[in-house]
Every structure is written in C-alpha cells, then in structure tokens.
C-alpha cells in the first residue's frame, strides 16, 4: 500500500514540476512547449511503467506473459486516464465553440462512439492481417482496444472528435502545433511497433511471448514508448524547420 | 517503338539468370556416381576364408520366393488392434499379418519398413533392388532411359538362372528391360484407376504359383496407392481395397510350399491425404512381413530384434537367403533374425549369422573401395577409419575361423556397427556440394540482380545508345574462347564453366559501360529505401528462415496487405487523398500550377478506397484456399482443394459445384464486360470473335466437364461409356477452343472499330471541338466514356513523329475509332483471361473461386495504382511511362500469394499430379505433355501475373482522368480529349523504354527472391531443414522464375505484336486519307 502512495506522490510531484515549467518559464515560448510536451510524455511513460509494476501488489501471480490480459487492460486504462488528465489539465484540446452542456455531452458521446468505432476498425484490420477470426477473438479485441488507446484516444484528446482534422493531421503539412507533430510520431510508432510485433509469431522458438497477441501488444507498447521518447527529441532537433500555420 | 532491342535485352537478362540458376543448382544438388560393376558368384567369399568354393552352387536356404509389393502399404495399415471397436476405413483391415505373426512366431514377422526419401515408387523400386541410397535427384549415366544400370537383385537372380516372373506395375518393365523370365505389366500411370493392375495380377498369380516355371515371383499391387491418391486413406474404398489385399495374402499363404519365402512389403507410406514423396515418417514408414511355411525365425525373445528395418536391408537378406551374390553397390545389412545364430556347419539351413555378416561386410567394403577410387566424395578421414575397422574385423574373423571356433558375439556386433557406419558415411557424403559452382552461381545471380536494377534505372539510355551489343557479343566470345581453350588443353568440354564465364563477362561489361553513361549523382542509397523495396527486402529475408518459408503464404499476404494499405496512407501524407481546402485568397496561388478539381479528387479517392476494399477482401478470402504443409501442426487443408468426386456429401458437392460454375461464369462475364465497356467488341475481327464466342463456349465446356467428373462412378452405370467419352472430349474441346482463341489473338490482335465520317474542315480553320457522335447499336457506354473521336488528329501526330510528310494532310476525312484507347491492353486482358481459363481447367474445380479472386485482386491492384497515379500526377511533370516500384512489387507478391492461394506449396508431395490427367484420363505415352501440364498447373499464378505485367504500364492511361495530363502538356483545345493509350504512340521511344523498365523491374523483384532463396540454400546447406524446406523452396522459386520470365517475355512480345498491328493500321489509313 505504501508503494501505491509512493506512486501517487510521484505523480503529484511530476505534475507539479510540469505545471511549474509550463507556467513559469514563459520567456521562450517554443522551448516551453517542447518541455511541457516532454514532461507530459514522461508522465505517460511512467504511467505505463507503473501499470506494469503495480498490479503485482494486487493480483496474485501477476506477470506480463502469464496474466497478459490483466497487464494489457492496466496499461490501456492507465494510459487512457493519464492522457485524458494531462491533456485536460494542460488544456490542449481545441476550444469548444459553444459552451452549452448539451453540446459538451454531445461531444463526449461522439468521442466515445469514435473510440468504439476505432476499436472495431483496428479489430478488423488485425483480423485482415491474419489474426484468427473466431478463436481468441477476445485477445484480438483487447489488442484493438490497446491500439485505440495509444492512437485514437490521443487524437480525441488533442483534436477532438473531428475526423477531418485527424485526416488532416496525418499529412505532411498537416501539423499545426508541436502536439500535432508528437501525435504523428507516437501514432506512427505505435502502429509500426504492433506491425513489427507480428514478425516473431511464426518462428518456432516456443517462447511465451510468441503467443498471440503478446508480441503485438508488447510491440505496440514499445513503439508507443519510443514515440513518446522520440517526439520531443525530434521536434527539438528540427525546431528550426518546423513552422506551424496559425489556426 | 524499338521492338527488337527491348526483346533482346529481356532475353539476355533472363538467360543470365538462367545461367546463374543452372550453375548453382548443379553445384548444390547431390550427386552420386553409379558403379557399373556387378557381383559374380566367384567373388563373394575370398579364397582361404571358407572352403565353400563357388557360392552360387551351394544349396540356398530357400529355393523360391514370392514377393508381394503393395504400393503405399503404410505401417499403420498393417497393425491390428482387436480393441478398436470403431476402426477407420484403413484400420484393422489386414488381420492376416498380425494373426500369422502372433500365431506362428517362428514362421512370420511383421516389421516397420523404413524407406529413404524420396518416397516415390520408381525411386523406391530402385532402392530396394539395388540396395543403394537415393540422392535428391538421381544422377546416373542414363538420362535417356529409365533402365537401372547398377547391379541389382533382379540381375543377380537372372545371372544364376533363377526364373523371375513379374506381374503388376509396368514401371518395373521399364526399369528392368528383358530381365524377367516372364512379365505381365499393367498400366500404372492412371491414378484414378483402382482395379486394372490388381485384377490383372489376381487373374494370373494363382495359376502361376501352381505352375512350376518360376523361382521368384514379384507382384506389385497398385490399388492401395491409387486409392490413397484418389480418395485419401480415410475413405470406404480404402477399406475395400485393404480387405481385398487381406484375401490375397491369405490365399497366397495357402499355396506356399516349404521351400518358398513370402515377402509382403510396402514401398512407402502415405500422408493423411494419401500423398507421398517427402520424408515425413508417415511417408517413409511402410510395412514388411516375412513368412515361410518352414520355421524361419528364432523363438521370440531369444534375440534382440530390430524395431525398424531400413529398406536397403532387404537386398542382402533376400540375396543370401536365395543364394545369389549381394548386388555390388548395396550398402544394406543382412537381417540377422533370419539366419541361425550358431552351428550352421553341416546343417542344410544355409549361412549362420556370422557368415552372412562376413559376406555382407566384405561386399560393402569392396563397394566402398571401388567407389572411393571412382569419386572423391567420401571424406578421407572417415574412409581411413572405416578401412582400419574392416582390417580389424577381417583379422579377428579369420583368426576365429582358423582356430575353428565360432566368431564371438562381440565380433558380430562390431560387424554390424561397421555396416551401419558405412551406410551413414555414404548417406552423409552423398549430401556433398560443389562449392565452386555454388559460388559462381551465387555471383552471377547477384550481379544479374544488380544489372536488372541498373537496367530499370537506365532503360532509356540503354535503348537509345545500344549499350547491349558489345556485352552480349563479348560474352559469347569469352564463352567460345574458353570452350576452345578447354577443348585444346583438356580434350573435353565443361559446358557449365563456359556459359558461366560468358554470362559473367557480359554482365560485368554491361555494368562497366552503363557506369560510364549513367548521369552522375543519381545513385543515392536513399532511392533504395522506399517502402516498396523495404517490403521486398523483408520478403527476401523471410526466405532465409524455415519458419517463414513454412508459413510463406501468410507471410506474403501480410506483406502485400501492408503494401496496399500503405498506398492511401502515403497519398494522404502527401495531401493528395482529400481535396485541398479552398485556396487562401490572401496567398498567391504559386504552389501548384494546376489543381485537380475537388470533385475529381473525391471521385478518384472513392474509387481508390473501393478498390482497396476489394483488394483487401480478396486477400483475406484467398487465405481460405491454402493447402497445408506437414510442418504446420494444426492446419486443415482447404475443402475446395479436393476434387468434387472426393466430396461425399452430395449436398455439399452440389454447393461446391454451383459456386465453381458461378465464379467461372463471373470470370467470363467480367472479361466481356470490361472489353465492352471500353468499346473493344465493336469490330468484326477474329479476336472479337474469340472473345464473344470462344470464351463462353469454353466456359460451358468446362462446366459440363466438371459436372461429368463430379458424378460418382456408380450412379450411372449404364452411362459409364458416355461418361468416359465426355471425360476425354470435354476438356480436350476446351483446350482446343482456348488454344484457338490464343492463336487468333496472336494473328489479329486489333480490337479497333473504324468508322469513316464526312470530311471535316481543314486543320487550319477553326476546328470544331470534337464531339462524340452517337451512333446507335454501338456500345453506348463506350461512347459515353472512352470513345476516341479524334483519331484524325492522333494519326496526324503519330505520323508527324514518324517523320512523314505532313504537308497534304489537310483535307483528310475524319475517322472515328472505337476501342483505340485500349488497343494495347485489350488483347493483353483477353490473353490473361484465356490463359486463366486454360490454367483453371488444370486445377480442381473448387479453385475457380480462387481464380476469380485472382482476377479481382489483379483488377483492384491495377485500379489502385491508376487512381494513385491520377491523384499524384500533378506533381509529376515528366511524361515518361515509368511504373514505380510499389505496384511492381505488389504485382510480384500477388503472384507468390496466389501460388499458395491456388492450393500449391513449395514441396514436392503437394504437386497436383491430377493436372496431367485432365483430358487424358487414360494416361500418357510420353512424358513431355504431362510434365508441361503439371508445370502449367503449378506455376499458374506466376504465369497470369507475368503475362499481365505490361498492364501496369497501360492502366493509368486507360483510367486517366480527362484533362489531367493534357492541360499541362498541350493547348486548351485538346483538353477534353481522352487519348488513353494513344499517348504511347506519340512517344514511341518513351514507350519502349517504359516497357523495358517495367519488365526489368518485374524481373528484378522476382530475381531478388530467387537470389534470396539461393542464398538460403547456400548458407543453410547443413541446416536440419535443408532438404525438407530450403531445397524444395529453391527448386520451386527457380522454376517459378524461369516460367514467369518466359511469360513476361511473351507478354512483352504480345505488346510488340499489337504495336506492329497498330502501325499497320495507321499506315493503311494514311494513304487512304491523304490521297
């Protein structure tokens, strides 16, 4: 239990530093944005780390391979919660035009709908890629949920439930802020990670992580972490070339 | 366009690849020399060892033998389990063997009889008569005939005057011509015939046995094997067949005399689907049953008995039991339980164990000495080890005999160990490679791949400057010089080195010359890092792992799927998939000179996504047509793979039939629909005749043929003659119709309908904007969409390009031409359609669905490419007809994917031999026709995609959006003009270079895969799986490349043929019009 409290304190601490950076270092706007993003990414990454470590306290015989579904849902849940919290706190989401309650509810409803649709979409794509259709459908769907959490949820947080904006973001000149660029990078990395994760499945090594869908979820998570790490570095490296159109 | 240089270049590139493949395969496949010496009676025992003198004169243990060979008698078939209450059709059907072995343990034994791969009947007959080990491809000195030249049991029996009577499988007669005292061969090639051979034997075997003019009777039954091929083991017909065999064995046993040995054996086993040829245990484990009316075996338990008997061991055993010398090159070991353990001296029962083994050891040692003198295969260290072993054994044995007591059991064991060691040494050393040839083949193939890449980058330069003449000529020169040098210095010719040197020198010279002309700075490694080539790299890398080769079908589908969803993602990344937002009024529109109207973008994007859906759907559905390798554990072969006659549920059979015929009809309809849509069916040429009449007629014939072959044999007994006739003539008619169609297509490939119009005003005056002339009765769609009304101008343009005098072209009448826009692609599409029907006929009926998917997928890939090139054409200002890598790679991957999705696998047992009997249910006389039919069947997807390869060049033109190209290239007056493929005639040089580039790219993609599998075979040549996975994969990949490249050349030649005709048409029109 003490461990949990420790973790929560860690969260608070990091959030504190983030807010400190974000609100107090306003002299160089550009760097602040990058640093803010780096800290947000650090929080999300540490949440994944926590989700891997923490359940060992609560669940008996917890291991990433053995109780893979538990791990998967822990990671998905924590990433979802932390993402929503961070982006809500930072106020990254596009400003809503109307402030009526019904409009907000509508937005929320549409976001949920898009999320579920994206899960179904990923499920279909994964099945088309060769996943078994009927047997282990739950595992396949869990992979789809994880992928949606890593990609679609961030889209929803950053761009709102606006498919045209999503399509726009994933084009060469479509990014309008550092957050859009980081979204491009993390989404691409997660999807490519899941794709690469499928490679070891046919090999005859008989390892526990070759069982469907463990390698793919691990690949997606690793890709996502890589994206989180790479995005600030890449943006910092290319900050001279990046010019965003004003909204 | 320049036809000859393109064709010559392609043929040269292909032959360079062939040379590389030939060299590598020559060094890689195992070679075993055949020893042409024979044993004689005198040389069996060395003088001084025994006082027996001439071996053949002594009284043998058995005077006669009956050998019943039941083809594919799997070990499982012979086991009897009385507790099995619900036996499968192949279980518990041969109780006689178990009964005899348990009731008379000293008279009978049942062993598992392990064959060496390859488990095909002819190789097996060779194996258990010569006693030698087969190699991967048996390289003997007799390519012309099948006759066995090595010393063998039949020869030895004949040599000592035993009368060998043979009946059954006619393979034996071709293997042992004129060796039998009497032979009754029956045709064996027709796999569907379960009874002819067996009934023929049954009519003759009992009278022969009761007569007295035989010493050894060999009867080879084929029914069980054919039943396995036709129905699989799990079928009532198998139970019937095995019960019949049970009866045969019982009656033969009844007629046996005391001096006769009975051998019942299977030559190989079968898989669960009834096939054989590979090296899985199910295929290698057959049964061996030995029986004699007089006591033969020791009491059970008194000796250690072998569990499994290798097939080679039968040869020395039978030879010694029958009193003939062991064949010279046998490496088998006598079966000890058949020889008395001790005290043979003076007893009339023949040799003792130690004596038999001693004879065997001496014979094997003699063979080893001879072989090691002839060939240097066997490694010297193991040879010297074996030699010292032999001298030990020899001195011990001679000492024991000299002292007059029995050889010790230890000596017996060491003799057995020696024989086993020789066998294993031979087995290992006959898996020897020729590293120089392999390296040379690898080098030539690798350089050929580089050459293909360079050619595809420099196609235009190559055609313009004629870079090829020198490399080809010098290559030929080097080859000839080397050949002459060899002839003078050595006196003989090593052809492979000559052609290897020729190929390599021409390659290097070409690369050197092209390095001189290539524009500098164009060669950057980043141009190789496109995703398409990355996918190709992954595909090639996957060929180096046995797991990926085993799951190759899924791997290819995965990669193809990735490549196809990459297309819209990439377009979106470039901002081309969705219409641009309305341009900012503040900014000057300097970014893009012309923008596609957003309605066009939206329409093209929708078309692209719809076709992507079709592609993805057919990719997914095609997964359900896969066959299974034995290595894939829990895999069920597709139900569509078995011929309809094997489906037992009649409702299911009808459903399958309806599905197949439906997809056949849809195939024909889609073909017709496409041609009609583009107005190619309006004229009255021979091609249109074949498209309109021959194709539907062939489809009807095929449907009828399937119906006839699906009817169970016993339903219409009174119509059986008619059915037999229909089975011969329906497919032959279809073949003839389709062949006629192909011939007509070659003779007259034009599908253009010309229509003269009243003369227009001359060119100088205001040319009225071209309008479509509605003419009733002629394909309204064609007029609406793709009619080319302005042949007038096009003819003029092309003639001006050709340098014709254009001064007096003013007052020509205008001509309307229908179908000119697809003049190149229409014959090619029709060619693919006709070829597809031919190939479909060679497949099981259910594969019609897979072929339909193939058509849909090819169409989808073409349309996706066309749409994406339409969408991105804005950015490409170059007007050359260059096909990017992505469509070419996916085209080639699709060929590999449909290789699997039509039920093929890169393994030898999975070859669909049934294709040889389509239209020839009685079998063939020669081997060329069945071999080519089976080749066509195996590489059908390679063939279709290779022939259709030039379509990739044409399709963007066929589907071009009106106004996209011309608006930026020419004036506004032509902007509404859909010239489609006539654009190719405007710039013939670019056309030919584009075609050469496309073909070179396709060859590169396929050649890279061949190179990868060659590398896999070379690197992993000591891998556990090399003979099971990599070597067959190499053979299939290489043969697929050879067949595919030939058909690429055919496709390109077809385009050339059309070009000639189009040129002729224009020439014909011009004088008419201008004068």
Short mmCIF file of N, CA and C in Angstrom, two decimals, chain B residues 305-413:
data_model
loop_
_atom_site.label_atom_id
_atom_site.label_comp_id
_atom_site.label_asym_id
_atom_site.label_seq_id
_atom_site.Cartn_x
_atom_site.Cartn_y
_atom_site.Cartn_z
N UNK B 305 15.70 -58.06 -31.52
CA UNK B 305 15.22 -57.90 -32.89
C UNK B 305 15.08 -56.43 -33.22
N UNK B 306 15.33 -56.09 -34.46
CA UNK B 306 15.21 -54.67 -34.82
C UNK B 306 13.74 -54.25 -34.84
N UNK B 307 13.51 -53.04 -34.37
CA UNK B 307 12.16 -52.49 -34.41
C UNK B 307 11.81 -52.06 -35.83
N UNK B 308 12.78 -51.38 -36.40
CA UNK B 308 12.56 -50.79 -37.71
C UNK B 308 13.62 -51.34 -38.65
N UNK B 309 13.21 -51.77 -39.81
CA UNK B 309 14.14 -52.31 -40.78
C UNK B 309 14.32 -51.28 -41.88
N UNK B 310 15.53 -50.81 -42.12
CA UNK B 310 15.74 -49.91 -43.27
C UNK B 310 15.50 -50.66 -44.58
N UNK B 311 15.02 -49.92 -45.56
CA UNK B 311 14.61 -50.59 -46.79
C UNK B 311 15.79 -51.24 -47.52
N UNK B 312 16.98 -50.66 -47.37
CA UNK B 312 18.12 -51.23 -48.08
C UNK B 312 18.49 -52.62 -47.55
N UNK B 313 18.06 -52.92 -46.32
CA UNK B 313 18.48 -54.18 -45.73
C UNK B 313 17.83 -55.39 -46.37
N UNK B 314 16.77 -55.16 -47.11
CA UNK B 314 16.09 -56.29 -47.73
C UNK B 314 16.97 -56.94 -48.79
N UNK B 315 17.78 -56.14 -49.47
CA UNK B 315 18.54 -56.65 -50.61
C UNK B 315 19.54 -57.73 -50.21
N UNK B 316 20.47 -57.45 -49.29
CA UNK B 316 21.41 -58.53 -48.92
C UNK B 316 20.70 -59.72 -48.29
N UNK B 317 19.65 -59.46 -47.52
CA UNK B 317 18.94 -60.56 -46.87
C UNK B 317 18.35 -61.51 -47.90
N UNK B 318 17.61 -60.94 -48.84
CA UNK B 318 16.99 -61.79 -49.86
C UNK B 318 18.06 -62.50 -50.68
N UNK B 319 19.13 -61.74 -51.00
CA UNK B 319 20.18 -62.34 -51.83
C UNK B 319 20.77 -63.56 -51.15
N UNK B 320 21.10 -63.43 -49.87
CA UNK B 320 21.74 -64.55 -49.19
C UNK B 320 20.75 -65.68 -48.94
N UNK B 321 19.49 -65.34 -48.68
CA UNK B 321 18.51 -66.40 -48.46
C UNK B 321 18.27 -67.19 -49.74
N UNK B 322 18.33 -66.51 -50.87
CA UNK B 322 18.06 -67.20 -52.14
C UNK B 322 19.34 -67.72 -52.77
N UNK B 323 20.47 -67.45 -52.13
CA UNK B 323 21.71 -67.99 -52.64
C UNK B 323 22.23 -67.30 -53.87
N UNK B 324 22.13 -66.00 -53.92
CA UNK B 324 22.76 -65.26 -55.02
C UNK B 324 23.70 -64.25 -54.39
N UNK B 325 24.68 -63.77 -55.16
CA UNK B 325 25.58 -62.76 -54.61
C UNK B 325 24.84 -61.46 -54.28
N UNK B 326 25.32 -60.76 -53.28
CA UNK B 326 24.73 -59.46 -52.95
C UNK B 326 25.10 -58.47 -54.04
N UNK B 327 24.15 -57.70 -54.55
CA UNK B 327 24.47 -56.72 -55.60
C UNK B 327 25.62 -55.82 -55.19
N UNK B 328 26.39 -55.43 -56.20
CA UNK B 328 27.69 -54.81 -55.97
C UNK B 328 27.60 -53.56 -55.11
N UNK B 329 26.65 -52.67 -55.40
CA UNK B 329 26.66 -51.38 -54.72
C UNK B 329 25.65 -51.30 -53.60
N UNK B 330 25.25 -52.45 -53.09
CA UNK B 330 24.34 -52.41 -51.95
C UNK B 330 25.08 -51.96 -50.71
N UNK B 331 24.43 -51.14 -49.91
CA UNK B 331 25.02 -50.78 -48.62
C UNK B 331 24.15 -51.27 -47.48
N UNK B 332 23.28 -52.22 -47.77
CA UNK B 332 22.40 -52.74 -46.74
C UNK B 332 23.11 -53.72 -45.82
N UNK B 333 22.37 -54.16 -44.83
CA UNK B 333 22.89 -55.04 -43.79
C UNK B 333 21.92 -56.20 -43.68
N UNK B 334 22.46 -57.43 -43.58
CA UNK B 334 21.53 -58.57 -43.54
C UNK B 334 20.67 -58.51 -42.29
N UNK B 335 19.45 -58.99 -42.43
CA UNK B 335 18.53 -59.02 -41.29
C UNK B 335 18.87 -60.27 -40.46
N UNK B 336 19.47 -60.05 -39.31
CA UNK B 336 20.02 -61.18 -38.59
C UNK B 336 19.01 -62.22 -38.14
N UNK B 337 17.80 -61.86 -37.71
CA UNK B 337 16.88 -62.89 -37.22
C UNK B 337 16.57 -63.97 -38.23
N UNK B 338 16.81 -63.71 -39.50
CA UNK B 338 16.50 -64.73 -40.50
C UNK B 338 17.62 -65.75 -40.65
N UNK B 339 18.69 -65.56 -39.91
CA UNK B 339 19.79 -66.51 -40.04
C UNK B 339 20.01 -67.18 -38.69
N UNK B 340 20.31 -68.44 -38.69
CA UNK B 340 20.52 -69.14 -37.42
C UNK B 340 21.73 -68.57 -36.70
N UNK B 341 21.62 -68.55 -35.38
CA UNK B 341 22.64 -67.85 -34.63
C UNK B 341 23.97 -68.59 -34.64
N UNK B 342 23.89 -69.92 -34.60
CA UNK B 342 25.15 -70.65 -34.49
C UNK B 342 25.03 -72.00 -35.17
N UNK B 343 26.13 -72.67 -35.17
CA UNK B 343 26.15 -74.07 -35.56
C UNK B 343 25.59 -74.32 -36.94
N UNK B 344 26.00 -73.49 -37.86
CA UNK B 344 25.48 -73.71 -39.20
C UNK B 344 26.24 -74.85 -39.86
N UNK B 345 27.39 -75.10 -39.31
CA UNK B 345 28.27 -76.01 -40.05
C UNK B 345 27.62 -77.37 -40.25
N UNK B 346 27.54 -77.74 -41.47
CA UNK B 346 26.97 -79.04 -41.76
C UNK B 346 25.46 -79.01 -41.87
N UNK B 347 24.82 -78.06 -41.21
CA UNK B 347 23.36 -78.01 -41.29
C UNK B 347 22.96 -77.52 -42.67
N UNK B 348 21.87 -78.01 -43.19
CA UNK B 348 21.48 -77.61 -44.54
C UNK B 348 20.77 -76.26 -44.57
N UNK B 349 20.65 -75.59 -43.46
CA UNK B 349 19.82 -74.38 -43.44
C UNK B 349 20.57 -73.16 -43.92
N UNK B 350 21.74 -73.31 -44.44
CA UNK B 350 22.39 -72.16 -45.03
C UNK B 350 23.36 -71.49 -44.09
N UNK B 351 23.56 -70.21 -44.31
CA UNK B 351 24.60 -69.47 -43.62
C UNK B 351 24.21 -69.17 -42.19
N UNK B 352 25.21 -69.08 -41.35
CA UNK B 352 24.94 -68.61 -40.00
C UNK B 352 25.01 -67.09 -39.99
N UNK B 353 24.64 -66.52 -38.84
CA UNK B 353 24.65 -65.06 -38.75
C UNK B 353 26.02 -64.48 -39.03
N UNK B 354 27.04 -65.09 -38.40
CA UNK B 354 28.37 -64.53 -38.57
C UNK B 354 28.84 -64.66 -40.01
N UNK B 355 28.53 -65.78 -40.62
CA UNK B 355 28.95 -65.95 -42.02
C UNK B 355 28.25 -64.94 -42.93
N UNK B 356 26.93 -64.81 -42.71
CA UNK B 356 26.19 -63.86 -43.54
C UNK B 356 26.74 -62.46 -43.38
N UNK B 357 26.99 -62.10 -42.13
CA UNK B 357 27.52 -60.76 -41.90
C UNK B 357 28.90 -60.61 -42.54
N UNK B 358 29.70 -61.62 -42.47
CA UNK B 358 31.05 -61.55 -43.04
C UNK B 358 30.98 -61.35 -44.55
N UNK B 359 30.10 -62.11 -45.18
CA UNK B 359 29.93 -61.90 -46.63
C UNK B 359 29.48 -60.47 -46.91
N UNK B 360 28.55 -60.03 -46.11
CA UNK B 360 28.00 -58.68 -46.28
C UNK B 360 29.09 -57.63 -46.07
N UNK B 361 29.90 -57.81 -45.03
CA UNK B 361 30.95 -56.84 -44.74
C UNK B 361 31.95 -56.79 -45.88
N UNK B 362 32.31 -57.98 -46.39
CA UNK B 362 33.28 -57.99 -47.47
C UNK B 362 32.74 -57.29 -48.72
N UNK B 363 31.45 -57.54 -48.98
CA UNK B 363 30.85 -56.93 -50.16
C UNK B 363 30.79 -55.41 -50.00
N UNK B 364 30.37 -54.94 -48.84
CA UNK B 364 30.27 -53.50 -48.63
C UNK B 364 31.65 -52.86 -48.70
N UNK B 365 32.65 -53.54 -48.14
CA UNK B 365 33.99 -52.99 -48.17
C UNK B 365 34.49 -52.87 -49.60
N UNK B 366 34.17 -53.89 -50.40
CA UNK B 366 34.61 -53.85 -51.79
C UNK B 366 33.96 -52.68 -52.53
N UNK B 367 32.68 -52.51 -52.24
CA UNK B 367 32.00 -51.38 -52.89
C UNK B 367 32.62 -50.06 -52.46
N UNK B 368 32.92 -49.97 -51.17
CA UNK B 368 33.48 -48.72 -50.65
C UNK B 368 34.82 -48.43 -51.33
N UNK B 369 35.64 -49.46 -51.48
CA UNK B 369 36.93 -49.26 -52.12
C UNK B 369 36.75 -48.80 -53.56
N UNK B 370 35.87 -49.47 -54.27
CA UNK B 370 35.64 -49.10 -55.66
C UNK B 370 35.14 -47.68 -55.77
N UNK B 371 34.17 -47.37 -54.92
CA UNK B 371 33.56 -46.04 -55.02
C UNK B 371 34.57 -44.95 -54.68
N UNK B 372 35.39 -45.21 -53.65
CA UNK B 372 36.34 -44.16 -53.27
C UNK B 372 37.43 -44.01 -54.32
N UNK B 373 37.66 -45.03 -55.12
CA UNK B 373 38.58 -44.85 -56.24
C UNK B 373 37.97 -44.03 -57.36
N UNK B 374 36.65 -44.23 -57.55
CA UNK B 374 35.99 -43.54 -58.66
C UNK B 374 35.75 -42.07 -58.34
N UNK B 375 35.24 -41.83 -57.16
CA UNK B 375 34.85 -40.46 -56.81
C UNK B 375 35.49 -40.10 -55.49
N UNK B 376 35.75 -38.81 -55.34
CA UNK B 376 36.43 -38.38 -54.11
C UNK B 376 35.42 -37.83 -53.12
N UNK B 377 34.22 -38.37 -53.16
CA UNK B 377 33.17 -37.84 -52.29
C UNK B 377 33.44 -38.08 -50.83
N UNK B 378 33.84 -39.32 -50.53
CA UNK B 378 33.87 -39.72 -49.13
C UNK B 378 35.08 -39.08 -48.45
N UNK B 379 34.87 -38.40 -47.35
CA UNK B 379 36.00 -37.73 -46.69
C UNK B 379 37.08 -38.73 -46.28
N UNK B 380 38.36 -38.38 -46.51
CA UNK B 380 39.45 -39.35 -46.31
C UNK B 380 39.55 -39.87 -44.88
N UNK B 381 39.27 -39.00 -43.90
CA UNK B 381 39.46 -39.46 -42.52
C UNK B 381 38.47 -40.55 -42.16
N UNK B 382 37.19 -40.36 -42.56
CA UNK B 382 36.23 -41.41 -42.22
C UNK B 382 36.51 -42.66 -43.06
N UNK B 383 37.07 -42.44 -44.25
CA UNK B 383 37.40 -43.60 -45.09
C UNK B 383 38.51 -44.42 -44.43
N UNK B 384 39.52 -43.73 -43.92
CA UNK B 384 40.61 -44.50 -43.31
C UNK B 384 40.13 -45.17 -42.02
N UNK B 385 39.24 -44.51 -41.30
CA UNK B 385 38.67 -45.12 -40.11
C UNK B 385 37.93 -46.41 -40.48
N UNK B 386 37.12 -46.32 -41.53
CA UNK B 386 36.38 -47.50 -41.96
C UNK B 386 37.32 -48.61 -42.40
N UNK B 387 38.40 -48.20 -43.07
CA UNK B 387 39.35 -49.21 -43.54
C UNK B 387 39.99 -49.95 -42.37
N UNK B 388 40.38 -49.18 -41.35
CA UNK B 388 41.03 -49.85 -40.21
C UNK B 388 40.03 -50.73 -39.48
N UNK B 389 38.77 -50.25 -39.38
CA UNK B 389 37.72 -51.10 -38.80
C UNK B 389 37.64 -52.42 -39.54
N UNK B 390 37.65 -52.29 -40.87
CA UNK B 390 37.49 -53.51 -41.67
C UNK B 390 38.67 -54.45 -41.47
N UNK B 391 39.88 -53.91 -41.42
CA UNK B 391 41.03 -54.82 -41.28
C UNK B 391 40.99 -55.50 -39.91
N UNK B 392 40.54 -54.75 -38.88
CA UNK B 392 40.36 -55.37 -37.56
C UNK B 392 39.42 -56.55 -37.63
N UNK B 393 38.22 -56.25 -38.18
CA UNK B 393 37.19 -57.28 -38.25
C UNK B 393 37.69 -58.47 -39.03
N UNK B 394 38.35 -58.15 -40.14
CA UNK B 394 38.82 -59.21 -41.01
C UNK B 394 39.81 -60.12 -40.29
N UNK B 395 40.78 -59.49 -39.60
CA UNK B 395 41.79 -60.34 -38.95
C UNK B 395 41.16 -61.15 -37.83
N UNK B 396 40.26 -60.52 -37.06
CA UNK B 396 39.62 -61.26 -35.98
C UNK B 396 38.82 -62.43 -36.51
N UNK B 397 38.06 -62.15 -37.56
CA UNK B 397 37.19 -63.20 -38.09
C UNK B 397 38.01 -64.36 -38.64
N UNK B 398 39.04 -63.98 -39.40
CA UNK B 398 39.86 -65.05 -40.00
C UNK B 398 40.55 -65.86 -38.92
N UNK B 399 40.98 -65.18 -37.86
CA UNK B 399 41.63 -65.89 -36.76
C UNK B 399 40.64 -66.86 -36.13
N UNK B 400 39.42 -66.39 -35.90
CA UNK B 400 38.42 -67.24 -35.27
C UNK B 400 38.15 -68.46 -36.14
N UNK B 401 38.00 -68.21 -37.45
CA UNK B 401 37.69 -69.32 -38.34
C UNK B 401 38.87 -70.28 -38.41
N UNK B 402 40.06 -69.70 -38.40
CA UNK B 402 41.25 -70.52 -38.49
C UNK B 402 41.35 -71.45 -37.30
N UNK B 403 41.05 -70.89 -36.12
CA UNK B 403 41.11 -71.72 -34.93
C UNK B 403 39.96 -72.70 -34.88
N UNK B 404 38.96 -72.44 -35.68
CA UNK B 404 37.90 -73.42 -35.78
C UNK B 404 36.76 -73.20 -34.81
N UNK B 405 36.79 -72.15 -34.00
CA UNK B 405 35.59 -71.93 -33.19
C UNK B 405 34.79 -70.76 -33.74
N UNK B 406 33.63 -70.59 -33.14
CA UNK B 406 32.68 -69.62 -33.68
C UNK B 406 33.17 -68.21 -33.41
N UNK B 407 32.88 -67.31 -34.29
CA UNK B 407 33.18 -65.91 -34.01
C UNK B 407 32.38 -65.45 -32.79
N UNK B 408 33.02 -64.64 -31.99
CA UNK B 408 32.38 -64.21 -30.75
C UNK B 408 31.22 -63.26 -31.05
N UNK B 409 30.25 -63.16 -30.14
CA UNK B 409 29.15 -62.22 -30.35
C UNK B 409 29.65 -60.79 -30.47
N UNK B 410 30.78 -60.51 -29.80
CA UNK B 410 31.32 -59.17 -29.90
C UNK B 410 31.70 -58.84 -31.34
N UNK B 411 32.25 -59.83 -32.02
CA UNK B 411 32.64 -59.61 -33.41
C UNK B 411 31.41 -59.37 -34.27
N UNK B 412 30.34 -60.12 -33.97
CA UNK B 412 29.09 -59.91 -34.72
C UNK B 412 28.63 -58.47 -34.56
N UNK B 413 28.69 -58.00 -33.29
CA UNK B 413 28.24 -56.62 -33.05
C UNK B 413 29.13 -55.64 -33.78
#
